Coordinates of C-alpha atoms and ligand atoms in Angstrom, one line a residue:
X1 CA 0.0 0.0 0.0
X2 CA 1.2 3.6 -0.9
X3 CA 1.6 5.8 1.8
X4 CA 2.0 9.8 1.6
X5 CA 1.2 13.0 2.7
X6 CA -1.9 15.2 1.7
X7 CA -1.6 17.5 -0.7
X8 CA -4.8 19.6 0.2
X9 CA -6.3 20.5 3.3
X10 CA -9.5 17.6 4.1
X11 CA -12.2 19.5 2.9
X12 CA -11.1 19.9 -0.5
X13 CA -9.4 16.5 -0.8
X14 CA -11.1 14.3 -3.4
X15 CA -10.4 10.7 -1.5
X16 CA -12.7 7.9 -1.4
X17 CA -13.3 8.7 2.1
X18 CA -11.2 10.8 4.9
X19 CA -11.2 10.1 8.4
X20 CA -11.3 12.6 10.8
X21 CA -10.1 12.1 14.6
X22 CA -11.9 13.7 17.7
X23 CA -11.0 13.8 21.2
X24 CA -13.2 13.3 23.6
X25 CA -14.0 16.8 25.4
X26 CA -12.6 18.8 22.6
X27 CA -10.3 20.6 21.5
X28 CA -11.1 20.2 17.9
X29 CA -7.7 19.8 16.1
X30 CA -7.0 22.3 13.0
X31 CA -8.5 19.3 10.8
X32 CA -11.6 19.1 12.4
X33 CA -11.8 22.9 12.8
X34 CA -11.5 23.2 9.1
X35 CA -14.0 19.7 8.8
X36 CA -16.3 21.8 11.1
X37 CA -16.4 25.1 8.8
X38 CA -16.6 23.5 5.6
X39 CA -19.9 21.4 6.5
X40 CA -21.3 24.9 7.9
X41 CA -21.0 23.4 12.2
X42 CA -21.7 19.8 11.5
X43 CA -19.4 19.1 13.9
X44 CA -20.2 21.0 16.7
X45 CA -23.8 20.1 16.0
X46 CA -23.1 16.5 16.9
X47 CA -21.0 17.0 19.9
X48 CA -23.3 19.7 21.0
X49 CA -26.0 16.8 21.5
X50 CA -23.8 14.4 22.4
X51 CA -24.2 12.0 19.2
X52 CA -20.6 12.1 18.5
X53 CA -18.5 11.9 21.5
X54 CA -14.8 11.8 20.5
X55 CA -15.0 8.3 23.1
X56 CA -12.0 5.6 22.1
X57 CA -12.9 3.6 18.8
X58 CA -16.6 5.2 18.2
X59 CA -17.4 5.4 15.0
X60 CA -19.7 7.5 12.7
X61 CA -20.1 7.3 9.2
X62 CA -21.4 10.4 7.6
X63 CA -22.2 10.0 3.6
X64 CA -22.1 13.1 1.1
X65 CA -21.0 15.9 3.9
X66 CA -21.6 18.8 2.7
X67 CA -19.3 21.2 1.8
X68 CA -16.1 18.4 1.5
X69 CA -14.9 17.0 -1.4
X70 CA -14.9 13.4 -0.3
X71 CA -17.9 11.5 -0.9
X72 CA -18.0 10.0 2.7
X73 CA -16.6 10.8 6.2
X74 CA -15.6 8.8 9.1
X75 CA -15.6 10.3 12.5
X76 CA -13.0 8.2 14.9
X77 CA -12.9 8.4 18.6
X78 CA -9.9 9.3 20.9
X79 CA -10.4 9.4 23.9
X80 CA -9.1 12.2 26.1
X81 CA -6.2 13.9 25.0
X82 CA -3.9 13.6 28.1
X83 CA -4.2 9.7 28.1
X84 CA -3.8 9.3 23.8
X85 CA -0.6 6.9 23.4
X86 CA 0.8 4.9 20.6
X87 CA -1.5 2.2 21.5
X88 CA -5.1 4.3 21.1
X89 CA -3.2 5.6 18.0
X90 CA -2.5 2.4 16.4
X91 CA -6.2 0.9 17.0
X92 CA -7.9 3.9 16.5
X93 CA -6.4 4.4 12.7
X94 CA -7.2 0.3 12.6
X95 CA -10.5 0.7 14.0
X96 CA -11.3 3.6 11.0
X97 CA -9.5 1.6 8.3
X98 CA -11.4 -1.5 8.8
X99 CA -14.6 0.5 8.4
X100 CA -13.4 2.2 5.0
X101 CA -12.1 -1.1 3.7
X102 CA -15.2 -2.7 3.5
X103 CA -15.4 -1.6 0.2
X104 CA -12.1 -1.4 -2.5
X105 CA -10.9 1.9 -2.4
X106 CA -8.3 3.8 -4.2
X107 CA -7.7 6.1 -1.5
X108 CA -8.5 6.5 2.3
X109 CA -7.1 10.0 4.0
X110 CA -6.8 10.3 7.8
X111 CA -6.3 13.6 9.8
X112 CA -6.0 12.2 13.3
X113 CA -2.7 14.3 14.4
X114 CA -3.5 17.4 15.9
X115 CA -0.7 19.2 15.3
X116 CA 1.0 18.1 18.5
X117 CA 2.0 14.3 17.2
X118 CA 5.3 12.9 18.6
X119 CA 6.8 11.0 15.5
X120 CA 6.2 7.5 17.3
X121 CA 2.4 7.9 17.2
X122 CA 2.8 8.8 13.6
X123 CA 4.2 5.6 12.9
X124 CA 2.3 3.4 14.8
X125 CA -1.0 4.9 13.4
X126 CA 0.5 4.3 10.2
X127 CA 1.1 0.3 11.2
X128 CA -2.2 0.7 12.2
X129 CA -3.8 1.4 8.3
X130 CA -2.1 -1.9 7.0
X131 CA -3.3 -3.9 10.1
X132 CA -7.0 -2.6 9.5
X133 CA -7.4 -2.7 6.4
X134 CA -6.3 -6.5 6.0
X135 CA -8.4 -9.3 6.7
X136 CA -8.3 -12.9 7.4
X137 CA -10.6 -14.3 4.2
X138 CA -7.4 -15.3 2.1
X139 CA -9.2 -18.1 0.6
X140 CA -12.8 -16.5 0.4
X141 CA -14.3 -15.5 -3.4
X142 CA -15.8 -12.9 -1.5
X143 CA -14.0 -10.5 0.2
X144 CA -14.8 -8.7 3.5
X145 CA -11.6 -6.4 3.0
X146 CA -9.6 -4.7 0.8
X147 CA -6.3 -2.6 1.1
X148 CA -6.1 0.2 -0.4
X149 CA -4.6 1.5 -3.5
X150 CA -3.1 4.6 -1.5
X151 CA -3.0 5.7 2.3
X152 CA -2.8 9.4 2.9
X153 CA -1.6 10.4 6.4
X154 CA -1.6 13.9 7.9
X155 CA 1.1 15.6 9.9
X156 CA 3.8 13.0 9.5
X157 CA 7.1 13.5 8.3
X158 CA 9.1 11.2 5.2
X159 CA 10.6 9.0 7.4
X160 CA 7.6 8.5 9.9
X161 CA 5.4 7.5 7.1
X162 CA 8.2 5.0 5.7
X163 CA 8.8 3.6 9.3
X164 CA 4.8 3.1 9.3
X165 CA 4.4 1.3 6.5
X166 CA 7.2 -0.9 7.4
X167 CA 5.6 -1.8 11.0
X168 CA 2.8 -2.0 9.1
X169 CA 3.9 -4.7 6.6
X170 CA 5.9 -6.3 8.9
X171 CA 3.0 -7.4 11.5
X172 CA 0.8 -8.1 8.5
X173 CA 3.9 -10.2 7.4
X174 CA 3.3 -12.4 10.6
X175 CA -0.7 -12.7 10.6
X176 CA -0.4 -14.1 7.0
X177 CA 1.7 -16.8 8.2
X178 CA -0.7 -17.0 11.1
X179 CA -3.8 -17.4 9.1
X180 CA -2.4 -19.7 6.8
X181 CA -3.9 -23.4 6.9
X182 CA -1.6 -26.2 8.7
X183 CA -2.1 -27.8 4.8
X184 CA -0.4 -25.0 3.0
X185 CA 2.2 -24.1 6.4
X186 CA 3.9 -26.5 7.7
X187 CA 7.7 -26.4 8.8
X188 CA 9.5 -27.1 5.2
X189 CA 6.9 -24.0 3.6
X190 CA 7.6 -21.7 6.6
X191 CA 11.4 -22.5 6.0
X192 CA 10.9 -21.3 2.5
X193 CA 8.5 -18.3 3.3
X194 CA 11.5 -17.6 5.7
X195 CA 14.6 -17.7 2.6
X196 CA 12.3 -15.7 0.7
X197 CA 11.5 -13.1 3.0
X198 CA 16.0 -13.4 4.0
X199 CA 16.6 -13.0 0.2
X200 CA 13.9 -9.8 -0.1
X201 CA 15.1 -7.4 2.6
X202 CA 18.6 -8.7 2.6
X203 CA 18.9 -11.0 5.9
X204 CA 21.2 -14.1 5.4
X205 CA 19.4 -17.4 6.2
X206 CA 20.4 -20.8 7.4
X207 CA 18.0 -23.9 7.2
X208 CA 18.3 -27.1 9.8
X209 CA 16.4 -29.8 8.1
X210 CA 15.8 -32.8 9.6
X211 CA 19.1 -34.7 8.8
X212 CA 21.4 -31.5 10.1
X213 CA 19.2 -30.9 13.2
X214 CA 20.4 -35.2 13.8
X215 CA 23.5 -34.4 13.3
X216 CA 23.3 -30.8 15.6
X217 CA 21.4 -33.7 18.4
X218 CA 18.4 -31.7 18.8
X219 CA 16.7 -34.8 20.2
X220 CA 14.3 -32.8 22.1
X221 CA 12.6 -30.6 19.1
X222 CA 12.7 -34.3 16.7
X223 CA 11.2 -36.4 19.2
X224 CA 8.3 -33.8 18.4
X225 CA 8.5 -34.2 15.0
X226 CA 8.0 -37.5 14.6
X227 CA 4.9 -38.3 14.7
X228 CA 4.5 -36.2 11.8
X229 CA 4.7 -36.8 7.9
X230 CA 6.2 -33.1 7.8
X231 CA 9.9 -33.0 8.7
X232 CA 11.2 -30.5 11.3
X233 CA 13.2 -27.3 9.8
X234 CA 15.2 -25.2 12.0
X235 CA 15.6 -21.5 10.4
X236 CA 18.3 -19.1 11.3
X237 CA 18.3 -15.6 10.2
X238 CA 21.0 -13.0 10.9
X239 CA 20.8 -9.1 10.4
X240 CA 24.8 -7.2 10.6
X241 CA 23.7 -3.8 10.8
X242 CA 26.7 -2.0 12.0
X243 CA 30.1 -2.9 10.7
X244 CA 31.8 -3.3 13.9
X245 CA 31.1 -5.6 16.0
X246 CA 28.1 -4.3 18.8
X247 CA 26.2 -7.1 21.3
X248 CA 23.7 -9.9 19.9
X249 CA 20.3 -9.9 20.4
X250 CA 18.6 -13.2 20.0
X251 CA 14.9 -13.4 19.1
X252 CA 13.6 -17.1 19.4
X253 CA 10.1 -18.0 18.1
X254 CA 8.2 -21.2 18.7
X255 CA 7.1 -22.4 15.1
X256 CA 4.1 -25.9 16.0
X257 CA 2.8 -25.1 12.3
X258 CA 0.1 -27.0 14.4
X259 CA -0.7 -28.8 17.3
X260 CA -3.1 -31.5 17.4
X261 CA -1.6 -32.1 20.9
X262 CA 0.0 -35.6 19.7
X263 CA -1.2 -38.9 21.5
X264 CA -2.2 -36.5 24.4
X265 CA -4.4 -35.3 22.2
X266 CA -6.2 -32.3 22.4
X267 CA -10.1 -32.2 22.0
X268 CA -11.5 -30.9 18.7
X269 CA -12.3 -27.4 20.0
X270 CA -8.9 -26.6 21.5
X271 CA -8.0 -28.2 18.3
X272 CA -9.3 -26.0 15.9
X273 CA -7.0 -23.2 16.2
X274 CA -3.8 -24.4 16.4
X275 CA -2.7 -23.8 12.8
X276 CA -1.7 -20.4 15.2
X277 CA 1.1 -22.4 17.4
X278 CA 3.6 -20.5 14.8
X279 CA 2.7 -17.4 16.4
X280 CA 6.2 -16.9 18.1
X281 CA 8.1 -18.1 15.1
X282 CA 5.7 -15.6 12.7
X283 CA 6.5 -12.7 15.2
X284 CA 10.1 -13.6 14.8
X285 CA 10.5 -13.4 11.4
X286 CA 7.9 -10.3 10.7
X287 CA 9.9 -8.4 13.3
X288 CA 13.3 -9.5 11.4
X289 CA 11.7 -8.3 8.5
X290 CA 11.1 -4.9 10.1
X291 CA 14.7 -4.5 11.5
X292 CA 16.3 -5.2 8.1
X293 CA 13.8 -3.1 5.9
X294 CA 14.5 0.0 8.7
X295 CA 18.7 -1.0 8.4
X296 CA 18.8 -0.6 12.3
X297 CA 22.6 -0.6 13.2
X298 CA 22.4 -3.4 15.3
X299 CA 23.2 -7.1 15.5
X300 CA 20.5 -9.6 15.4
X301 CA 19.6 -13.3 15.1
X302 CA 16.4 -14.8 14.8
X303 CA 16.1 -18.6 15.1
X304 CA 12.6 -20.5 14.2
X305 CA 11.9 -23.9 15.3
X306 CA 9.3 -25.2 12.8
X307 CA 7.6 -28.8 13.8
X308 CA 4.2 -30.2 13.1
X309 CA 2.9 -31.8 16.5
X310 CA 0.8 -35.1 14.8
X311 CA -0.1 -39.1 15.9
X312 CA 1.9 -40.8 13.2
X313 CA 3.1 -44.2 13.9
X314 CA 6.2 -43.3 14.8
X315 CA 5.2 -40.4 17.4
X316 CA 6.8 -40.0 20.5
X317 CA 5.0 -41.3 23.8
X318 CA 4.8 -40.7 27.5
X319 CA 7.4 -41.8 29.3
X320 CA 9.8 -41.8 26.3
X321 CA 12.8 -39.8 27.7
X322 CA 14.6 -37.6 25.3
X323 CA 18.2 -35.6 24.9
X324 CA 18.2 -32.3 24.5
X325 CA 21.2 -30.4 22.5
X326 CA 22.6 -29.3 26.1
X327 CA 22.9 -33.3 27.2
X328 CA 19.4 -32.6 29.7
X329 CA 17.7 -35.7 29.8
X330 CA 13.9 -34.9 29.7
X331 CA 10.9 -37.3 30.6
X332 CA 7.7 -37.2 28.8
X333 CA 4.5 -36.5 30.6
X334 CA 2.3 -35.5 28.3
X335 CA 3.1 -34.7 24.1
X336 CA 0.8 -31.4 24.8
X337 CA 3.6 -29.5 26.3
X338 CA 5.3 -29.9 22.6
X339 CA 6.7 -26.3 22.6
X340 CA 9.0 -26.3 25.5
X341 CA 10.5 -29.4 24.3
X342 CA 11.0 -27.6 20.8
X343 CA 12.5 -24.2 22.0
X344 CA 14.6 -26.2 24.6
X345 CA 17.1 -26.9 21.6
X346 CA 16.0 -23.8 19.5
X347 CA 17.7 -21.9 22.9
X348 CA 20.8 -24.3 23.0
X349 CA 21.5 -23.5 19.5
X350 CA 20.7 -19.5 20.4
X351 CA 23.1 -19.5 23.5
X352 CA 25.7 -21.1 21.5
X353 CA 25.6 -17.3 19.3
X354 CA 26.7 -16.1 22.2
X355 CA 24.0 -13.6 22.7
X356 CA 24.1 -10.6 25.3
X357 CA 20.3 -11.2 25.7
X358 CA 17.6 -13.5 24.4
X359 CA 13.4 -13.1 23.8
X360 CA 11.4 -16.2 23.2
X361 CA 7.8 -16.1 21.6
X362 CA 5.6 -18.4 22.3
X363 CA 2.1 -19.4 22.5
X364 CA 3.1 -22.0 25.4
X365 CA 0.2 -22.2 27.8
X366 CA -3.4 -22.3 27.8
X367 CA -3.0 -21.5 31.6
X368 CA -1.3 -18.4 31.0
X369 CA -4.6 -17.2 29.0
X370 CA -6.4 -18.6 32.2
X371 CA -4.2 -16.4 34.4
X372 CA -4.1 -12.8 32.2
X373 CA -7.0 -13.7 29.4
X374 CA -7.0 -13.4 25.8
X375 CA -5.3 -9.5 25.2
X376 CA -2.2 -9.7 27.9
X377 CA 1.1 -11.9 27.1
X378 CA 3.0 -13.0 29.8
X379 CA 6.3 -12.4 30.7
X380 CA 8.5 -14.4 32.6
X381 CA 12.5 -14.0 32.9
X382 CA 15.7 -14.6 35.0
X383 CA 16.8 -11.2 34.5
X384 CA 14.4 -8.1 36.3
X385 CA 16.0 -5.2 34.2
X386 CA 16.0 -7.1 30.4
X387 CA 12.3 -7.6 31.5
X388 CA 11.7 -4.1 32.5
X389 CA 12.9 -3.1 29.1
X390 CA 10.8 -5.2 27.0
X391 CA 7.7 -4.5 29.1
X392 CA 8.4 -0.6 29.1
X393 CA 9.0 -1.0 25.0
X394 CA 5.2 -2.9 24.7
X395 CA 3.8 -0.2 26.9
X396 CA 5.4 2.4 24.6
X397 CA 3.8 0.5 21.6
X398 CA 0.3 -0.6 23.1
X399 CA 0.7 -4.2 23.3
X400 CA -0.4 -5.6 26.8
X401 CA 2.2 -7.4 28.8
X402 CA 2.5 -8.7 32.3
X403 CA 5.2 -10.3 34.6
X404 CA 4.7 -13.5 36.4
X405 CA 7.0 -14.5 39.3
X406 CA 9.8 -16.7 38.6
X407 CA 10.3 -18.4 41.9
X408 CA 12.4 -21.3 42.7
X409 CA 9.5 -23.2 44.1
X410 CA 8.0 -23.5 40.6
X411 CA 11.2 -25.2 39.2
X412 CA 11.0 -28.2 41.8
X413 CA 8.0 -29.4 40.0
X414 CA 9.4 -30.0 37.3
X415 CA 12.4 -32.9 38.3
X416 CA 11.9 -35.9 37.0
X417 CA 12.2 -39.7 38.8
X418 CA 14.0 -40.9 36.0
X419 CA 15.8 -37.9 34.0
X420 CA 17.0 -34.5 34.6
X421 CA 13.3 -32.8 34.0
X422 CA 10.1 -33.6 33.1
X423 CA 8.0 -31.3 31.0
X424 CA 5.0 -30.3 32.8
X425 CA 4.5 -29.6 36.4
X426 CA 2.8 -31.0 39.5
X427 CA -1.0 -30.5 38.6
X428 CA -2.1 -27.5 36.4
X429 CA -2.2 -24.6 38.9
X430 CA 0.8 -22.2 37.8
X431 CA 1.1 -23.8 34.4
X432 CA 2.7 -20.7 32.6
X433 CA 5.3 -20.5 35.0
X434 CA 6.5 -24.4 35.6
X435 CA 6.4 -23.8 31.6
X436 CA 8.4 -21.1 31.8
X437 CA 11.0 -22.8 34.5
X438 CA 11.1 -25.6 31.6
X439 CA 12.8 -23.0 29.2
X440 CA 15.1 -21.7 32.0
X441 CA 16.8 -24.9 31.8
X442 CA 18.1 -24.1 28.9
X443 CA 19.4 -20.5 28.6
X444 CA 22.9 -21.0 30.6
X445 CA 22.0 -18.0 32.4
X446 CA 22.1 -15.6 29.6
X447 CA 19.7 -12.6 30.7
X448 CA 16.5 -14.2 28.7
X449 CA 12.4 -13.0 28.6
X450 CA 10.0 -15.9 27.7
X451 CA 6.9 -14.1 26.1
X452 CA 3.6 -16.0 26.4
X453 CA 1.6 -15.0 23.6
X454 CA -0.9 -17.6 24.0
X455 CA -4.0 -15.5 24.7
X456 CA -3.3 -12.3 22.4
X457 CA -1.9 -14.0 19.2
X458 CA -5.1 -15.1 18.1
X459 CA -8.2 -13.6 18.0
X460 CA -10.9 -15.6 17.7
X461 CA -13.6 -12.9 17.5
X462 CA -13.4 -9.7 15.4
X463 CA -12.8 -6.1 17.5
X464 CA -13.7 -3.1 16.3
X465 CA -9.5 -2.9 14.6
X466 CA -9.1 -6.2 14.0
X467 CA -11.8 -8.8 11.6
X468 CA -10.3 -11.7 13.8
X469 CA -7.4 -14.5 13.2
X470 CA -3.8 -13.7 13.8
X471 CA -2.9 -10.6 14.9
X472 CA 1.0 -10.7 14.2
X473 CA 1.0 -9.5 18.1
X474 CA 4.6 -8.2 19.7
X475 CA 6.1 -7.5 16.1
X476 CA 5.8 -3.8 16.9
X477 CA 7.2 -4.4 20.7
X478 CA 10.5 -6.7 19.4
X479 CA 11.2 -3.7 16.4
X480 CA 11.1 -1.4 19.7
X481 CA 13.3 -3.3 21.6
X482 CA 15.7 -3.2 18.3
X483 CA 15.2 0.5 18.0
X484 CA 16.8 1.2 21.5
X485 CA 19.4 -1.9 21.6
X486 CA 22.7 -0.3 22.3
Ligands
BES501 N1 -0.1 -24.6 22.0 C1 -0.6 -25.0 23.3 C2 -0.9 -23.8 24.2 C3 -2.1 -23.0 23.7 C4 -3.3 -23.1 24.3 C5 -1.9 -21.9 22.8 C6 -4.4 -22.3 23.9 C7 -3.0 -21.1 22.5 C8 -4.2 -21.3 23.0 C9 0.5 -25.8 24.0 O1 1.3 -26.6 23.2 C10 -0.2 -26.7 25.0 O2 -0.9 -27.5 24.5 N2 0.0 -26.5 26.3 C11 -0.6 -27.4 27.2 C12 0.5 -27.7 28.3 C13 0.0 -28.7 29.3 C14 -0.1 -30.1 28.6 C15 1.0 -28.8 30.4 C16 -1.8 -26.6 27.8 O3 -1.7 -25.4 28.0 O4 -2.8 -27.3 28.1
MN502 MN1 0.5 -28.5 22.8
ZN503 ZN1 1.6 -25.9 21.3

């Protein structure tokens, strides 16, 4: 999608439709004052008897407003003015662009800024156009959505409006993946989604498949694999930003194309979203994207562990103890608890890039969605400040995070009678955490974040910004942590 700057002030603009923002108890901004003037007081007509409010995310439509040049007119809450952050800004251009792409349009302007815009909400209500404007029916003859041909945003400078669109594509980048069926991606068509994504914005790309990830003894993510007529890829992608040699950051992404549970298998309803377990892995490599595209003078890896979790004949079973890369001897108590099993060697290979710090992705738990619901990720970490950092860079973006302790009491449930660990706890209570202890087993005690993502990475219902599926979640929060690596 093309994204620029307006050429004309919005009542002479001659867009398919333009979208106007309001805050809720005024002030109007310069675009609205000129909005209001043009239609002869419209505006102050409707917020005079309080049918337009200026609330977060309400919406009004108004067709052929007299007096502008555009044919229709969407009003877009929000909210007060002292509480606006980059996360109203992002929904609330979403929210507006979901509306106007109902119908295919060649172009859609928005006059949200009001004149007081920091560059950052710029750019995240940018993202925010690309993310609203595309929907979930890939494989429907009749669309419910339709990009547009051009985006025109108001008040933003070059470079704000090229960061946006990057965001933009980028999180799109990893809901694509997401709402792609298990039959079209599965680890080997991820892998190559992956060397042609590398090969586009110039990252360089290594692929594991199944007989190098033997040979590599990454017993722990193949047991996974086998019970599945897809074999196992292992992606690696590396972004050298700055010539001389700064820290590593490692981003590590859970990739279960999709989870049927294995012979602990899950029940059809729990079933019938888990084409998203490669919401970690998807984040990973849309946030990769994003760092090349913006050529942030940085160094960064990004390493994917892609299974399919199945019942073949040759699946592994309970009590089948298996060997993970670091020589940890694991017990299996239930073939559910696939992904901790898979990023146990993904992180073993990570640590061995000698990283200064590491984020996993991944939609681990159902009991972490039991313990924040289906908006708020998890966090979970051995190191209080690298965890501080990432949550205050999802604040900064709007995407919901919250810690969960870490104590030592949660990693005695998870010894083993018979092997090192086992991978699940005692009983379900505190599920994201003993999952989380799991993982911890495996970082050497490099300064690490474990991201839950298993509530917010899929949504199941549509929101007023969002027609439901994947929602390429913590994209925008890993590009911020890139943005202010050292
Ligand atoms: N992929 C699931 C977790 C999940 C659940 C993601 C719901 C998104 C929505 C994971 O592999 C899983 O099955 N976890 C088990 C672990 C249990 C067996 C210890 C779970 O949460 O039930
Ligand atoms: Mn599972
Ligand atoms: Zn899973």
């Amino acid at each position: 999608m093309k994204i620029t700057a307006p050429k004309k002030p919005i009542a002479e603009l001659a867009a398919d439709v333009v979208v106007l923002g309001l805050y809720e108890n005024g002030p109007l901004s310069a675009a609205a004052t000129e909005f209001n003037r043009a239609t002869g007081g419209l505006l102050e007509r409707l917020l005079g008897r309080d049918d337009v409010s200026g609330k977060r995310y309400q919406m009004t439509t108004l067709l052929a407003p007299p007096g502008i040049a555009a044919p229709q007119a969407i009003l877009i809450g929000l909210g007060e003015r002292a509480k606006l952050d980059a996360g109203v800004a992002f929904r609330a251009a979403a929210a507006a662009a979901k509306a106007a792409s109902a119908k295919s349009r060649k172009q859609v302007a928005f006059f949200l800024d009001d004149g007081t815009w920091p560059a950052p909400l710029h750019e995240q209500g940018i993202a925010g156009i690309l993310f609203g404007s595309e929907g979930q029916d890939l494989y429907r003859a009749e669309k419910k959505q339709f990009p547009f041909g051009e985006a025109i945003w108001s008040g933003a400078d070059k470079s704000a409006l090229a960061t946006g669109a990057i965001l933009g594509e980028s999180v799109n980048l990893a809901r694509h993946l997401v709402n792609e069926p298990p039959q079209e991606l599965y680890p080997e068509s991820f892998a190559e989604h992956a060397v042609a994504i590398a090969k586009e914005c110039g990252l360089s790309c290594e692929v594991w498949d199944q007989k190098r990830l033997e040979k590599e003894r990454c017993g722990s993510l193949l047991a996974v694999a086998r019970g599945s007529s897809r074999p196992p890829r292992l992606v690696i992608l590396r972004h050298n930003g700055s010539a001389k040699k700064g820290p590593l950051l490692a981003l590590v992404g859970k990739g279960v194309t999709f989870d049927s549970g294995g012979l602990s298998l899950k029940p059809s309803d729990s079933m019938l979203t888990m084409k998203m377990d490669m919401s970690g892995a998807a984040a990973v490599l849309g946030a990769m994207h994003a760092i090349a595209k913006l050529k942030l003078p940085i160094q960064v890896v990004g390493l994917m562990g892609l299974v399919e979790n199945m019942t073949g004949p040759a699946a592994y079973k309970l009590g089948d103890v298996l060997t993970a890369r670091n020589g940890r001897t694991i017990e299996v108590h239930n073939t559910d608890a696939e992904g901790r099993l898979v990023l146990a060697d993904v992180l073993c290979v990570a640590v061995e890039q000698k990283p200064a710090k590491i984020i996993d992705l991944a939609t681990l738990t159902g009991a972490c969605v039991v313990a924040l619901g289906l908006d708020v990720a998890g966090l979970m970490t051995n190191d209080a400040a690298w965890c501080e950092t990432i949550s205050a860079a999802a604040t900064r973006v709007g995407e919901p995070a919250w810690q969960l302790p870490m104590f030592p009491e949660f990693g005695e449930q998870i010894k083993s009678e018979v092997a090192d660990i086992k991978n699940v706890g005692e009983g379900r209570w505190g599920g994201a955490i003993t999952a989380a202890k799991f993982l911890e087993e495996f970082v050497n005690g490099t300064p690490w974040t474990h991201l839950d993502i298993a509530g917010p990475a899929f949504a199941e219902k549509p929101k007023p910004w969002i027609g439901g599926g994947g929602t390429g979640c913590f994209v925008r929060t890993l590009v911020e942590v890139a943005r202010h690596w050292k």
